[in-house]
Tab-separated table of C-alpha atoms in Angstrom:
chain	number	residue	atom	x	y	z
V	1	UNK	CA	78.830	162.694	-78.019
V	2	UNK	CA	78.953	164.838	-80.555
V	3	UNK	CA	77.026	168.471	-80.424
V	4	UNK	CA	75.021	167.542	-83.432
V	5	UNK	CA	73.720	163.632	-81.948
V	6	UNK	CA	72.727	166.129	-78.653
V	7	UNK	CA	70.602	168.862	-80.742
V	8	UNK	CA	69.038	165.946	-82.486
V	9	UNK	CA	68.401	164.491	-78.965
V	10	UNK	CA	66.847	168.203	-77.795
V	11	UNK	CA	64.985	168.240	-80.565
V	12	UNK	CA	63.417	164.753	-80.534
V	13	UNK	CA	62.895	165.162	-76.721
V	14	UNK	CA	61.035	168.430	-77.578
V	15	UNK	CA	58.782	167.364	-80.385
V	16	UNK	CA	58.026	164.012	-78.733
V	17	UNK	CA	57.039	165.461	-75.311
V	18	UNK	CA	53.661	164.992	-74.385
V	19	UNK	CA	51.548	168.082	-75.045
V	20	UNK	CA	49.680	169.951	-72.119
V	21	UNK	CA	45.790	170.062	-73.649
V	22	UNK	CA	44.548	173.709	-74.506
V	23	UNK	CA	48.675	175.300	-74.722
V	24	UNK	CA	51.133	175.256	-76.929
V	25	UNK	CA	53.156	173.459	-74.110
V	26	UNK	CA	54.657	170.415	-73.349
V	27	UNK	CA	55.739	168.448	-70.140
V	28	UNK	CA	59.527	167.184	-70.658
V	29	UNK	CA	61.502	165.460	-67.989
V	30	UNK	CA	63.970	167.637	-66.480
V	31	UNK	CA	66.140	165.393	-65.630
V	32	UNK	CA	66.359	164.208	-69.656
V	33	UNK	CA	67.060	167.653	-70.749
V	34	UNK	CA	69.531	168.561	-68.180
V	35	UNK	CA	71.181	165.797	-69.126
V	36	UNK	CA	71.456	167.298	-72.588
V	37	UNK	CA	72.456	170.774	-71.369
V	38	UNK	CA	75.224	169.493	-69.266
V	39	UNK	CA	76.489	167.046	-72.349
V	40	UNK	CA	76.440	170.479	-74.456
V	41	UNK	CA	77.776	172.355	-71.969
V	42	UNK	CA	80.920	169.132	-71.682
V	43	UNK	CA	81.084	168.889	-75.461
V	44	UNK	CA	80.925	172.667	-76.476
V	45	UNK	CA	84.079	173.741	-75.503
V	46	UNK	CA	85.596	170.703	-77.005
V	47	UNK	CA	84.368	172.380	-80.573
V	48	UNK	CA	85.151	175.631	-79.177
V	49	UNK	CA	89.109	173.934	-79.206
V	50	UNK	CA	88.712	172.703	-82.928
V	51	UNK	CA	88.065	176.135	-84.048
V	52	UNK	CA	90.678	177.571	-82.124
V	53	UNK	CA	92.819	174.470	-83.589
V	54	UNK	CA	91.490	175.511	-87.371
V	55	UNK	CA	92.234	179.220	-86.760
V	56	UNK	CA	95.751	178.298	-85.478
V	57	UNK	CA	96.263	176.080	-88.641
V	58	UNK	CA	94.772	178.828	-91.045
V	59	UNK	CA	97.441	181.179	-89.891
V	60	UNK	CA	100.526	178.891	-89.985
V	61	UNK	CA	99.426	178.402	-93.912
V	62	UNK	CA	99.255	181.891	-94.332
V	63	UNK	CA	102.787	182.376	-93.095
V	64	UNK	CA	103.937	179.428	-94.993
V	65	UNK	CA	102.167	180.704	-98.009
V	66	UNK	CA	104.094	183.929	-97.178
V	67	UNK	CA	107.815	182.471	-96.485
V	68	UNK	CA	107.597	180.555	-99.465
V	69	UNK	CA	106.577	183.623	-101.718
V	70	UNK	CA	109.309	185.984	-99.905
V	71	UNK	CA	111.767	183.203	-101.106
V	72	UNK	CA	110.446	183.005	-104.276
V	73	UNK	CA	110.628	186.479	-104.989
V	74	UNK	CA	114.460	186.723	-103.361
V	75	UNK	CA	115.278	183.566	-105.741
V	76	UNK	CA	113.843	185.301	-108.608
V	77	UNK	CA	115.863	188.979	-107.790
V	78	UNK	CA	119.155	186.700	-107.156
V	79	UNK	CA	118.517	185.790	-110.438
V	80	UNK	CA	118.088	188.643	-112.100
V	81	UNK	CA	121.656	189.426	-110.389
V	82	UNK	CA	123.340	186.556	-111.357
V	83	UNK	CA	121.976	187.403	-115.472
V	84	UNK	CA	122.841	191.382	-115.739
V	85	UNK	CA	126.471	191.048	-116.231
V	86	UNK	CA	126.166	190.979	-120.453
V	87	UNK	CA	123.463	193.359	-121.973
V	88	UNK	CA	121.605	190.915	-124.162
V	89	UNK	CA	121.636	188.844	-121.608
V	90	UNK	CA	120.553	191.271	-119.140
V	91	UNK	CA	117.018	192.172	-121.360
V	92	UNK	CA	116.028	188.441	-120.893
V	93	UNK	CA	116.965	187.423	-117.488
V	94	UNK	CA	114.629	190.745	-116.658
V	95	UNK	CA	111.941	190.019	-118.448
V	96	UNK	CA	112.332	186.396	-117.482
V	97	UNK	CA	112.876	187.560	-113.389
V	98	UNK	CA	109.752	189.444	-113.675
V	99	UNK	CA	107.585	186.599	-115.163
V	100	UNK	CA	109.198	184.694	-111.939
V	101	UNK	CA	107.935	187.569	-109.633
V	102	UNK	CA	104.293	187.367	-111.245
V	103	UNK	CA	103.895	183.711	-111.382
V	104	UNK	CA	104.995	184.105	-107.693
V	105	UNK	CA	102.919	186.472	-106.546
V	106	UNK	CA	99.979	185.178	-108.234
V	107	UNK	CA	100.910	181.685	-106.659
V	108	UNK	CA	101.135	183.350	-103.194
V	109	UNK	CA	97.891	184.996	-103.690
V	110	UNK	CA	95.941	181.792	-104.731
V	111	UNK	CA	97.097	180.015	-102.040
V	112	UNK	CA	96.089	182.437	-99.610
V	113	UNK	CA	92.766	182.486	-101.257
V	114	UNK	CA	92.312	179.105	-101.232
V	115	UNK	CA	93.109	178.863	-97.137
V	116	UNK	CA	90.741	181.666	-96.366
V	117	UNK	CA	88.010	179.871	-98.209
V	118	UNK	CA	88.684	176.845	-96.635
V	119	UNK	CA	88.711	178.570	-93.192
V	120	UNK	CA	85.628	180.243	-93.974
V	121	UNK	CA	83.742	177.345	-94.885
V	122	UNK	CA	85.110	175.564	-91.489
V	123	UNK	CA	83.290	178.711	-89.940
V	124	UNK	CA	80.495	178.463	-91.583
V	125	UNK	CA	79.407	175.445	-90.073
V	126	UNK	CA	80.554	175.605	-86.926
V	127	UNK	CA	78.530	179.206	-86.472
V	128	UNK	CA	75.682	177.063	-88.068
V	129	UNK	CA	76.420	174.601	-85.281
V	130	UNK	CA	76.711	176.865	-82.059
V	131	UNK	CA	73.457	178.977	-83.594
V	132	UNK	CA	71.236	175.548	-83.447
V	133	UNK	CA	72.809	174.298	-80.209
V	134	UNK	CA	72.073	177.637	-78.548
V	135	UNK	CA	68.650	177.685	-80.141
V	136	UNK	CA	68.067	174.132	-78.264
V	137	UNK	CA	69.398	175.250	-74.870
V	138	UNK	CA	67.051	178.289	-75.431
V	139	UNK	CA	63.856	176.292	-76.305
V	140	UNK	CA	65.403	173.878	-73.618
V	141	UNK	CA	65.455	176.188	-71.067
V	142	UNK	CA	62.094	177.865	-72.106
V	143	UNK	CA	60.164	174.325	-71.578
V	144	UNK	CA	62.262	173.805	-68.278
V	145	UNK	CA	60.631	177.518	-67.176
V	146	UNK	CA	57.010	176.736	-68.073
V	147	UNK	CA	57.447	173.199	-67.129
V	148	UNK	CA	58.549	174.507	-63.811
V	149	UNK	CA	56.105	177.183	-63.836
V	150	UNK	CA	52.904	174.733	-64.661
V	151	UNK	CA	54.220	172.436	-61.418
């Protein structure tokens, strides 16, 4: 079960509990919400491993995204090489080499971009995620206390 199906669970349990008259309480069944916390607590680190998967991924792009600019830049300098043995020549396999370099670079840097977005957004929701599954367990736990304490 996903983290998300057992937050909505948490929170229907919660809102749907039966309310104690006079408080801003409600009586839940223990045994209903502990059977929430321990499928968070089974399926947590199981997103925990995704993230860790998505962070692993991230930087493998990153040093793709770098190999493949370091070999466009040394194809781009063996080319310049390869073009400086006449003078004319010479002018426009420079100018030409460095236009190589640029597009390279700016290639490199766009990619990179584009992966940290990505891998940003990815965080984004799985912070969003662990903040409203720990805000459950916490209102979980609170209703387990005063449940426990009105007994």
């Amino acid at each position: 079960m996903s983290i998300q199906k057992i937050l909505e669970e948490m929170d229907y349990l919660l809102l749907n509990a039966s309310r104690v008259p006079f408080t801003n309480k409600r009586v839940i069944a223990v045994e209903d919400m502990t059977r929430l916390v321990d499928d968070l607590r089974e399926n947590l680190p199981m997103e925990i491993m995704e993230a860790n998967r998505i962070i692993n991924e991230r930087k493998r792009i990153l040093e793709d995204v770098q190999r493949e600019s370091q070999a466009l830049i040394e194809q781009a300098k063996q080319y310049i090489v390869r073009l400086t043995d006449e003078n004319a020549i010479t002018r426009q396999a420079q100018e030409q080499a460095g236009e190589i370099i640029a597009q390279a670079r700016n290639q490199a840097r766009e990619m990179q971009n584009e992966s940290l977005l990505y891998a940003d957004g990815v965080f984004r929701s799985l912070e969003e995620n662990l903040e409203k599954a720990l805000e459950v367990v916490k209102t979980g736990r609170s209703s387990l206390h005063h449940t426990k304490d009105s007994s």
